[in-house]
Short mmCIF file of C-alpha atoms and ligand atoms in Angstrom, two decimals:
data_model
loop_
_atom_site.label_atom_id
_atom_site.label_comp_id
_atom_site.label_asym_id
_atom_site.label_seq_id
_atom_site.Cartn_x
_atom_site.Cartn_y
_atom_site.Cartn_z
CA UNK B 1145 97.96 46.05 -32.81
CA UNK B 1146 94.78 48.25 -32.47
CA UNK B 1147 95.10 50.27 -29.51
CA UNK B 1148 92.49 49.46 -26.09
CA UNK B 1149 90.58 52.79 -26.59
CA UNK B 1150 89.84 51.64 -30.11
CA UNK B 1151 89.22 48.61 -29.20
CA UNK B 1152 86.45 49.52 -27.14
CA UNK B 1153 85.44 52.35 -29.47
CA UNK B 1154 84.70 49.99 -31.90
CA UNK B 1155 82.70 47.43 -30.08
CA UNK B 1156 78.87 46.93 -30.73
CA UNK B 1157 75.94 47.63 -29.14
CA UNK B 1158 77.09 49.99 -27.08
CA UNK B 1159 74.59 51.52 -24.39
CA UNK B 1160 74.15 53.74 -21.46
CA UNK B 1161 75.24 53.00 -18.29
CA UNK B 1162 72.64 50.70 -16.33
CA UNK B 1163 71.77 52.23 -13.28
CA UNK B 1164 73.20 50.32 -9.97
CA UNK B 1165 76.37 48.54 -11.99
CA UNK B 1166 80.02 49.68 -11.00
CA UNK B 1167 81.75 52.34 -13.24
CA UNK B 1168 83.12 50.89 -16.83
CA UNK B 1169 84.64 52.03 -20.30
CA UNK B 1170 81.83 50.90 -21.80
CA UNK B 1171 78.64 49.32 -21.52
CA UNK B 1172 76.79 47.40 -24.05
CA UNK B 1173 73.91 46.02 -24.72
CA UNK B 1174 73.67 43.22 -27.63
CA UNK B 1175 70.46 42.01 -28.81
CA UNK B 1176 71.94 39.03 -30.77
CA UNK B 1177 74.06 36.13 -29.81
CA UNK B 1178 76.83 37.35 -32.82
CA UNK B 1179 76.83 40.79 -31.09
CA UNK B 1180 77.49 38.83 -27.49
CA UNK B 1181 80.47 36.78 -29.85
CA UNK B 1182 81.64 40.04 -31.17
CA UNK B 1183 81.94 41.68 -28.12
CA UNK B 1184 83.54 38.98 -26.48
CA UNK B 1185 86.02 38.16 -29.31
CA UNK B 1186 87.29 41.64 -28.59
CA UNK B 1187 87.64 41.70 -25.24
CA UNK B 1188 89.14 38.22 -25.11
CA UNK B 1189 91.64 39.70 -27.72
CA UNK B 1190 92.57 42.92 -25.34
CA UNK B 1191 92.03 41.50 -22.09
CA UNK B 1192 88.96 43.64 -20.73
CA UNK B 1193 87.45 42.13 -17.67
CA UNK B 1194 83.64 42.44 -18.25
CA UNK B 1195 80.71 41.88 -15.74
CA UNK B 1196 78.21 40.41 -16.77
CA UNK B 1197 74.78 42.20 -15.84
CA UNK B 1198 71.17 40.84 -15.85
CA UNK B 1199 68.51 42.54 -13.12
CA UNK B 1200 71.81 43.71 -10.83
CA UNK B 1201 69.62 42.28 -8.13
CA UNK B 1202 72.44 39.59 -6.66
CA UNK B 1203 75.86 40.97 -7.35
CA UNK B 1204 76.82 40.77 -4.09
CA UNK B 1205 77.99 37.22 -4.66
CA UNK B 1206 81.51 36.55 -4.78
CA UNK B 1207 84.24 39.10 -5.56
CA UNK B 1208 83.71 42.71 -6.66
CA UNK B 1209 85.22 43.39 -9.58
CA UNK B 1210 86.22 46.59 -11.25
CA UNK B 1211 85.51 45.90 -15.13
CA UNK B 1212 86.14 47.65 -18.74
CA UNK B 1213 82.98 46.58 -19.98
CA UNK B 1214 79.80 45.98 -18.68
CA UNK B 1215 77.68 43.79 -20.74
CA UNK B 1216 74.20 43.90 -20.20
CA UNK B 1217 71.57 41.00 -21.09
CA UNK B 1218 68.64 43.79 -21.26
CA UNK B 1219 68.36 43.35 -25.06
CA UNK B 1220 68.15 39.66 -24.95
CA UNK B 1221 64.68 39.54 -24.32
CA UNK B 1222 62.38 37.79 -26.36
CA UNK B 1223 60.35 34.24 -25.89
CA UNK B 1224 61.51 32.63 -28.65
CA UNK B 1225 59.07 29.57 -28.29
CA UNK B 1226 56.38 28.55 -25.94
CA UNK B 1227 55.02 25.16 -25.88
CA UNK B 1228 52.36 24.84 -23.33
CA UNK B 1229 50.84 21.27 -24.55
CA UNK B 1230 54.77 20.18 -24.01
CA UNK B 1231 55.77 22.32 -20.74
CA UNK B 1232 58.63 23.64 -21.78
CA UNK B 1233 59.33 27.62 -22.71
CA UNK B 1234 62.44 28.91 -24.71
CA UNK B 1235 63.45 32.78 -23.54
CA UNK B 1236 66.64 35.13 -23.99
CA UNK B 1237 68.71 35.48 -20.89
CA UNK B 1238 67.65 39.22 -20.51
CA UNK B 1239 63.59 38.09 -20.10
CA UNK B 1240 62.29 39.46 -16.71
CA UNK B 1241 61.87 36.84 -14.41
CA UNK B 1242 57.76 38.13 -13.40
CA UNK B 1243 57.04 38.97 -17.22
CA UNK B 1244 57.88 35.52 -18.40
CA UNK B 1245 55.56 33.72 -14.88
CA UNK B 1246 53.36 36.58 -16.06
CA UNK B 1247 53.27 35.33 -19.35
CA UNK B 1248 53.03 31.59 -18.64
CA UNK B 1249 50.50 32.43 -15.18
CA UNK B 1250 47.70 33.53 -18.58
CA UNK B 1251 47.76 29.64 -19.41
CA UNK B 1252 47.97 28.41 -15.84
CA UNK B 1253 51.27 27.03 -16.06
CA UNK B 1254 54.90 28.16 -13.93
CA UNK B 1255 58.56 27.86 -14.24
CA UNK B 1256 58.55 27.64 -10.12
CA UNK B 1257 61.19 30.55 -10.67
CA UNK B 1258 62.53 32.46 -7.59
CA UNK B 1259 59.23 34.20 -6.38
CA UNK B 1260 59.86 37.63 -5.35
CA UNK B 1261 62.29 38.48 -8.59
CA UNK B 1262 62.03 42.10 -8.35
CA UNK B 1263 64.03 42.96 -11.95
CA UNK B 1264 66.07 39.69 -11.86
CA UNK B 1265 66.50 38.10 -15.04
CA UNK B 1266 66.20 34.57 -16.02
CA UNK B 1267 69.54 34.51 -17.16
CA UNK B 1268 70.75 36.22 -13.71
CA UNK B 1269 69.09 33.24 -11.65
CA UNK B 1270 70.22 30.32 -13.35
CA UNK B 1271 74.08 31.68 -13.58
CA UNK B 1272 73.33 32.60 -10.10
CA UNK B 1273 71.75 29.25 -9.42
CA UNK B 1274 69.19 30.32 -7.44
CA UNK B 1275 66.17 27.66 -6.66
CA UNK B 1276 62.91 29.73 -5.25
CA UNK B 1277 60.81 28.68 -2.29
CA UNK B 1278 59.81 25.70 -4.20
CA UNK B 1279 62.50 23.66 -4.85
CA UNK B 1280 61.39 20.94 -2.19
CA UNK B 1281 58.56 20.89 -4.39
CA UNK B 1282 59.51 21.68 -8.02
CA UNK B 1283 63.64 20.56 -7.46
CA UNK B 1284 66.38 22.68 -8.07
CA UNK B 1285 66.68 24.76 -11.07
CA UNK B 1286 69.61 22.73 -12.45
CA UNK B 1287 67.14 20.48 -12.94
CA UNK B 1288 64.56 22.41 -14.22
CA UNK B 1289 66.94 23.63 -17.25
CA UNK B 1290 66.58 21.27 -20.77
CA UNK B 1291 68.70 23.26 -22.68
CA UNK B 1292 71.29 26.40 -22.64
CA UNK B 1293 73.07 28.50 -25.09
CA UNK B 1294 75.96 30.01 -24.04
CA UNK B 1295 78.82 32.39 -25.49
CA UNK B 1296 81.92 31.57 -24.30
CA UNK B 1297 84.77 34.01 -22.74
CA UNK B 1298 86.35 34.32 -26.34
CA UNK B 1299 82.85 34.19 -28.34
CA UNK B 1300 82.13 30.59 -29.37
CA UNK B 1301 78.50 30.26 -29.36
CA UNK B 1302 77.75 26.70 -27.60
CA UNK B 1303 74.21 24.85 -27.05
CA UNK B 1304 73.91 22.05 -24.53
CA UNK B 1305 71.42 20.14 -23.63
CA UNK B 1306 68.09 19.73 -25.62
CA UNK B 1307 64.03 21.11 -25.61
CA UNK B 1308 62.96 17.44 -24.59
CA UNK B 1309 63.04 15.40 -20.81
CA UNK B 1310 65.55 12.87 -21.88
CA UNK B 1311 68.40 14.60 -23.79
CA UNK B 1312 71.90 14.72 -21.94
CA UNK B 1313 74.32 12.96 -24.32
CA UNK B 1314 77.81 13.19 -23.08
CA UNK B 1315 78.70 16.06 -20.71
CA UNK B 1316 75.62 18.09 -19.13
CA UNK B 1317 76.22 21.37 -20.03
CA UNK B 1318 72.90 22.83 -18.79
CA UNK B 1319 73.84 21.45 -15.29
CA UNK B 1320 78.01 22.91 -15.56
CA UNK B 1321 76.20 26.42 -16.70
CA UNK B 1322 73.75 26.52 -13.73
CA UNK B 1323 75.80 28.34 -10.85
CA UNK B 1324 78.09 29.24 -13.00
CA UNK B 1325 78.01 32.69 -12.39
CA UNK B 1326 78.99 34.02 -15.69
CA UNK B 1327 82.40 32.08 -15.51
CA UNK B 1328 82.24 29.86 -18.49
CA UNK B 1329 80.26 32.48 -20.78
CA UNK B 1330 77.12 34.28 -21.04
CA UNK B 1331 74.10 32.37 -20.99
CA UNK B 1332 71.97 33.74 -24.08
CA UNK B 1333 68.97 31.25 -23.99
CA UNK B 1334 67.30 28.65 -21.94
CA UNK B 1335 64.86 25.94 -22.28
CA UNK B 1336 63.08 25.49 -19.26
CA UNK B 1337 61.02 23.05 -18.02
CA UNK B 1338 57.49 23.86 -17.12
CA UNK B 1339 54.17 23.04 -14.47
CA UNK B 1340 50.77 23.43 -14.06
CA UNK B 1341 49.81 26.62 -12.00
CA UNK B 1342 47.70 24.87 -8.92
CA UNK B 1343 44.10 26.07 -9.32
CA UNK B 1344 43.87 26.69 -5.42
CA UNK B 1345 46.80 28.08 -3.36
CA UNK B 1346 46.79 28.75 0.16
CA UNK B 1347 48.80 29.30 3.00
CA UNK B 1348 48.57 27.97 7.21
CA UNK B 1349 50.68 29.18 10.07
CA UNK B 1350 51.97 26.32 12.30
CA UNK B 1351 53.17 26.05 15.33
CA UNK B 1352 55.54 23.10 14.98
CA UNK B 1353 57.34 23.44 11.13
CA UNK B 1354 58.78 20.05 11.64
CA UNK B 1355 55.82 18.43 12.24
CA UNK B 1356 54.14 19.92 9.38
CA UNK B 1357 56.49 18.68 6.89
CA UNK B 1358 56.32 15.73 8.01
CA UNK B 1359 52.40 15.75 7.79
CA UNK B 1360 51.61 17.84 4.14
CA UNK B 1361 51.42 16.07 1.48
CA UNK B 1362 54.09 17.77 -1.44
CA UNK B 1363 53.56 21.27 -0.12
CA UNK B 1364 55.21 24.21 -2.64
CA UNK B 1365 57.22 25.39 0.95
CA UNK B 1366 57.33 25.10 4.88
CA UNK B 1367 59.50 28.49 5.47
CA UNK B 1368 60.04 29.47 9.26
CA UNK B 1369 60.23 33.31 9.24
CA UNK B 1370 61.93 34.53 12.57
CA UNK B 1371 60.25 31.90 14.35
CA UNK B 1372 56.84 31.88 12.49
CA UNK B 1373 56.33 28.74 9.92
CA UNK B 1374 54.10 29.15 7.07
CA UNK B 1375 53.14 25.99 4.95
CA UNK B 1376 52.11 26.57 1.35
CA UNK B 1377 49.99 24.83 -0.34
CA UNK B 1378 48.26 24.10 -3.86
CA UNK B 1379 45.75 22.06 -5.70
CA UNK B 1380 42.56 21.87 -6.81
CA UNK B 1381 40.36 23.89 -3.78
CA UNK B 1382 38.91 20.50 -2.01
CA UNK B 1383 42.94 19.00 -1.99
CA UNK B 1384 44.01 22.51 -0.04
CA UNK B 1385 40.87 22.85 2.24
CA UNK B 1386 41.82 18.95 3.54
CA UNK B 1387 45.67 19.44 3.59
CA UNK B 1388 45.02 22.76 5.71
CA UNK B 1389 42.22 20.55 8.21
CA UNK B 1390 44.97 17.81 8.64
CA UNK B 1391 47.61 20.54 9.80
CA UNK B 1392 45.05 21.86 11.87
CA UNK B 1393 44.26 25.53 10.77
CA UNK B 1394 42.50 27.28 8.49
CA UNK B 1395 44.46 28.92 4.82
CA UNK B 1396 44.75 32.35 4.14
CA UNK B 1397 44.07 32.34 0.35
CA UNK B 1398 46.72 32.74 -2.23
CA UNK B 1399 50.58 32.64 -1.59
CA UNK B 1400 52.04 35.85 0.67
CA UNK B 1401 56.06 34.98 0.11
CA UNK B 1402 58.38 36.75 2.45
CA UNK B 1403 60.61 39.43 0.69
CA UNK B 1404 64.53 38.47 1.59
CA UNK B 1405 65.52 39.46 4.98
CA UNK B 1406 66.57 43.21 6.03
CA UNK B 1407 69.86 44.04 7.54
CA UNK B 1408 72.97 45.08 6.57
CA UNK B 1409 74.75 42.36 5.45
CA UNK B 1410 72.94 38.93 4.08
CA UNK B 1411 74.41 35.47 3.99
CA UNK B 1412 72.93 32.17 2.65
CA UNK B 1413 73.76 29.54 5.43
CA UNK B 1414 73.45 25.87 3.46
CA UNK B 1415 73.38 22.62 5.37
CA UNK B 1416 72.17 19.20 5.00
CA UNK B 1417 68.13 19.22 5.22
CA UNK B 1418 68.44 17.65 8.90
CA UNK B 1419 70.22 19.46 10.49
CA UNK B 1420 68.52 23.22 9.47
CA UNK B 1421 66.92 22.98 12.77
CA UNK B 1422 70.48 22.96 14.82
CA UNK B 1423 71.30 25.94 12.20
CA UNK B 1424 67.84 27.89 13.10
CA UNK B 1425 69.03 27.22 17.16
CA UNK B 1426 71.80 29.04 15.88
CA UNK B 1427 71.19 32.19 14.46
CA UNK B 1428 67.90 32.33 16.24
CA UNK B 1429 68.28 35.62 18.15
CA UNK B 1430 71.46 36.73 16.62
CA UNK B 1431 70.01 37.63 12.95
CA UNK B 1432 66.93 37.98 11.22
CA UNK B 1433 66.22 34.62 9.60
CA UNK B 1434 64.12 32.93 6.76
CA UNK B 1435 64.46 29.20 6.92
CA UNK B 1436 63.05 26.71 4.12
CA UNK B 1437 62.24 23.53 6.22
CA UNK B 1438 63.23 20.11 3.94
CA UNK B 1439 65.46 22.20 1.91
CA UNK B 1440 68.65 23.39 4.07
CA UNK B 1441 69.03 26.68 3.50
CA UNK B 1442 68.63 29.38 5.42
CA UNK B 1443 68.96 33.19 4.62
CA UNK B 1444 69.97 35.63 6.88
CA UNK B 1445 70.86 39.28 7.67
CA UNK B 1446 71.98 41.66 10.04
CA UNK B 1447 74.85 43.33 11.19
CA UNK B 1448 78.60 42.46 10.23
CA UNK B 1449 79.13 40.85 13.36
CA UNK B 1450 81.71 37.61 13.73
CA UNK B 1451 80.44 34.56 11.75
CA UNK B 1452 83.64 32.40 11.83
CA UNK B 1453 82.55 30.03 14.46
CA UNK B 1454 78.76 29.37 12.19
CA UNK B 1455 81.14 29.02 9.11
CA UNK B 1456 83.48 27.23 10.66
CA UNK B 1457 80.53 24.44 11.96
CA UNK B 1458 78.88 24.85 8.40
CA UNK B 1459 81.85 23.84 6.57
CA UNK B 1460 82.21 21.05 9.31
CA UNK B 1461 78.79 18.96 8.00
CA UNK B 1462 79.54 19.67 4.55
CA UNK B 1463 77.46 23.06 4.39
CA UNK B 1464 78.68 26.74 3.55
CA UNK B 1465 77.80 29.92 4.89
CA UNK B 1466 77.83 32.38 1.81
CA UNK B 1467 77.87 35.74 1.38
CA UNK B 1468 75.36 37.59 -0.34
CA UNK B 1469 75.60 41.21 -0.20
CA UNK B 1470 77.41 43.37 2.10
CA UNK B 1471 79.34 46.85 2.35
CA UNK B 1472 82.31 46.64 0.36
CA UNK B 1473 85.21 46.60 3.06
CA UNK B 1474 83.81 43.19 4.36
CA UNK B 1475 84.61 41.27 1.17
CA UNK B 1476 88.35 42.30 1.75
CA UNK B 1477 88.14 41.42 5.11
CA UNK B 1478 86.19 38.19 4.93
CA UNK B 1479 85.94 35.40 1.94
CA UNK B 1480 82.82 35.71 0.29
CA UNK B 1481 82.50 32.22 0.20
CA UNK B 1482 84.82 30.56 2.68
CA UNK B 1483 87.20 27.56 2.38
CA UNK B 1484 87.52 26.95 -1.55
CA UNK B 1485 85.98 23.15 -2.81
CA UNK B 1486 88.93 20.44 -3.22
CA UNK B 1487 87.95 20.63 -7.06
CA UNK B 1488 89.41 23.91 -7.25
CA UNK B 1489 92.12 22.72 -9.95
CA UNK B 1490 89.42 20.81 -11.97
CA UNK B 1491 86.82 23.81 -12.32
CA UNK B 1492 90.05 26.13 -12.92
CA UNK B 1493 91.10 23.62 -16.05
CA UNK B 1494 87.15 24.13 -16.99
CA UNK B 1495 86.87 27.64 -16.61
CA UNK B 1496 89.77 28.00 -18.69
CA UNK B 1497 88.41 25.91 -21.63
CA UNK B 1498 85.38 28.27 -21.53
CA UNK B 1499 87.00 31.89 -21.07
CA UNK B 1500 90.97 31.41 -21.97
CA UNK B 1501 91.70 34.67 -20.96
CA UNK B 1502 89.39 35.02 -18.06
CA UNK B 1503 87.65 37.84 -19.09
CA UNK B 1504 84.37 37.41 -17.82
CA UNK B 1505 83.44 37.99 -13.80
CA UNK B 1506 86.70 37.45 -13.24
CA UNK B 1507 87.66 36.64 -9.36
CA UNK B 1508 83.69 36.46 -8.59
CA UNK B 1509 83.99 32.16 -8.57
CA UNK B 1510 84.72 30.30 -4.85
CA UNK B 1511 88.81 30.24 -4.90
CA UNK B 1512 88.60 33.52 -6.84
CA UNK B 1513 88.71 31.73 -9.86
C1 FAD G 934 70.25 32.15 -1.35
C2 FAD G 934 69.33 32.93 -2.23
C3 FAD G 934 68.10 32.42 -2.58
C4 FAD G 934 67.25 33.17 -3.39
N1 FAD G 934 66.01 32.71 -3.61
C5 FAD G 934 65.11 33.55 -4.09
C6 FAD G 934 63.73 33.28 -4.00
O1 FAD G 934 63.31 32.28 -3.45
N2 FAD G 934 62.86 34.15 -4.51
C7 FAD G 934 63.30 35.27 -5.12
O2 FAD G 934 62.48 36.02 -5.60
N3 FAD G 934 64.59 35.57 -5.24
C8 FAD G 934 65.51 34.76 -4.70
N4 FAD G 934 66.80 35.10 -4.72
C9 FAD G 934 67.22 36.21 -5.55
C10 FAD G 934 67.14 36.00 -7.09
O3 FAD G 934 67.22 34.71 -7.50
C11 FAD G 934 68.20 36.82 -7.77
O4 FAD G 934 67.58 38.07 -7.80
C12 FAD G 934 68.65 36.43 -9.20
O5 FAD G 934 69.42 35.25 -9.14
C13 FAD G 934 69.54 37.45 -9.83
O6 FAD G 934 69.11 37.71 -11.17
P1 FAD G 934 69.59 39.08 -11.86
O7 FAD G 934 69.06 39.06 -13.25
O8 FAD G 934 69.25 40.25 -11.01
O9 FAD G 934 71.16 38.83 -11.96
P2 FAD G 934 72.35 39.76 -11.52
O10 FAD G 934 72.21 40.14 -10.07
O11 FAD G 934 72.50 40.86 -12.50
O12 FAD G 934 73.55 38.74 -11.69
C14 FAD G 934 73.76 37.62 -10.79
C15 FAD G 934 75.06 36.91 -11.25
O13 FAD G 934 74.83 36.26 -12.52
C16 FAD G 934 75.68 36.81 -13.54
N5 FAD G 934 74.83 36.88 -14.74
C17 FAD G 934 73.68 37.60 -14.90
N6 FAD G 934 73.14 37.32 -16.11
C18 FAD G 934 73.94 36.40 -16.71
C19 FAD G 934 73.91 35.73 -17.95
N7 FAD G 934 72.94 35.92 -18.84
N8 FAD G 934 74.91 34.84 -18.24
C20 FAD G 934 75.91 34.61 -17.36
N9 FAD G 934 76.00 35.23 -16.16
C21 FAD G 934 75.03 36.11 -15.84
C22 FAD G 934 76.13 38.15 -13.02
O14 FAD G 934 77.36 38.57 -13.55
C23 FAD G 934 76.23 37.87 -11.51
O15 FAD G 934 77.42 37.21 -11.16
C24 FAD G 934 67.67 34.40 -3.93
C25 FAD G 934 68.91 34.87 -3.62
C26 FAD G 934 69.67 34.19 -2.69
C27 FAD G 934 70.83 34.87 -2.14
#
């Protein structure tokens, strides 16, 4: 049996390190879906844990790990096909998140991805399953994803899903992919679903958040920012002018989105949409807070401090209180993201059908699956 050292020695694409990702072996970088099945193949075959790396802007979620390989999605990164007349775009995992709204902002259109993506990859925020301000507006992204292509742990190339609306036949792999956070494979390609770009955009401060929700007609985002609410708004320039007169203020042009919040360690606090305004009462004081009113969910950071009692109540109406980055004593001390879901068996069996060996982000998974 070919030694490990070999093993690695001999697999593809290999690359520099990329700067902010944990010590490995090795670190590659494929630029083809049969290097990503090579690579994996391999490591399936000697057992190398590998983290999976797009932007490195969210690996705070779930466990650390300490992997052989690091494989990074920076070579996957071409458009592969744009369709403006039929909304939809086709990119590599390893696409920037602001070249590819870049890209589609030149024909007024958006993929309503997260809004302030610093280097984050597409690939990075739909494993992560990360929505953007706008999901009250645009839904979440598991629904904004037609198709995937994924390799699996032991370097199957799979494609689920299709590059039209209506296309789920049997089991929706786009949707089992989104969240997944590298578990079942890595996600090579996507098909996402695109919108017009609003011709106006503008933004109001309010004084009751609740009350403009109730009032704005589709806005892109109420967000209450450490007790300041913002509503967001687009259209054509008479639609935003009237929306802003019936909330009683007058827009700031364009869209100012806040940056995530600063502090130590940061936690994403997710409840049912009515009660975020018990959860706000909450934290209110305690942490710095960004709050996206009709969604339930609520960012915060600040110092380690004791969060079992928030958890605790979080968990109690069906919510979680996640952790999203934080020094790395705290994720031995605390679970990253608290009780494990009752389905724990099921998504093992899953996970297991996807990445035999469990090679890929191994431990990073609720349950430390
Ligand atoms: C609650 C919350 C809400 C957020 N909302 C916003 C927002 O509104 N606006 C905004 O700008 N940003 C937002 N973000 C941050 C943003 O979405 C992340 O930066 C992004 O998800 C990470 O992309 P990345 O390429 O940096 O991935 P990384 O940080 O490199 O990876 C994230 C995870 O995905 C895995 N992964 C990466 N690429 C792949 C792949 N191709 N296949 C399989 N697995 C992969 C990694 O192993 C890791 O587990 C939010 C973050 C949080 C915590």
């Amino acid at each position: 049996m070919t030694s490990v050292r070999s093993a690695l020695d001999g697999l593809p694409a290999q690359s520099s390190p990329v700067d902010g990702a944990p010590e490995a072996d090795v670190t590659v970088a494929p630029s083809s879906f049969d290097e990503v099945g090579a690579i994996l193949d391999t490591a399936s075959e000697h057992h190398l844990r590998t983290l999976i790396w797009g932007g490195g802007t969210h690996q705070g979620y779930g466990g650390r790990l300490d992997p052989v390989v690091v494989l990074s999605t920076a070579g996957l990164d071409r458009v592969v096909d744009f369709q403006p007349e039929d909304l939809t775009v086709t990119v590599e995992a390893g696409v920037r998140v602001s070249d590819l709204e870049d890209l589609l902002a030149g024909h007024n259109l958006t993929a309503a991805l997260p809004e302030t993506p610093g280097n984050a990859s597409v690939g990075g925020v739909v494993s992560a399953g990360i929505s953007g301000w706008r999901r009250a507006r645009y839904g979440p992204t598991r629904e904004r994803l037609l198709e995937v292509n994924l390799v699996t742990g032991d370097g199957r190339q799979v494609r689920g899903g299709g590059r039209v609306v209506k296309n789920v036949t049997g089991f929706d792999l786009p949707r089992l992919a989104t969240g997944s956070f590298g578990s079942l494979g890595v996600i090579v390609q996507v098909c996402l679903k695109l919108w017009p770009l609003p011709s106006a955009r503008g933004c109001v401060t309010v004084a009751d958040g609740d009350a403009a929700l109730a009032a704005a007609y589709r806005p892109q985002a109420v967000i209450e920012c450490d007790g300041t609410t913002r509503v967001y708004l687009g259209g054509t320039p008479e639609e935003v002018e009237g929306q802003s007169a019936a909330l009683g203020a007058d827009p700031v042009e364009g869209w100012d989105w806040p940056e995530d919040p600063a502090g130590e360690v940061q936690w994403s606090l997710r409840v049912p949409p009515a009660l975020l305004r018990t959860a706000i009462k909450e934290v209110r004081g305690k942490y710095s807070y960004q709050a996206a009113l009709g969604v339930g969910e609520l960012r915060m950071a600040g110092d380690e401090g004791d969060v079992s009692a928030l958890r605790t109540w979080a968990e109690s109406v069906g919510g979680a209180l996640v952790l999203v980055d934080g020094p790395p004593g705290l994720y031995e001390r605390i679970d990253p993201w608290g009780t494990p879901p009752p389905s724990l068996s099921i998504q093992n069996r899953i996970v297991q059908r996807f990445d035999p060996v469990r090679i890929l982000n191994p431990g990073r998974l609720p349950g430390g699956l």
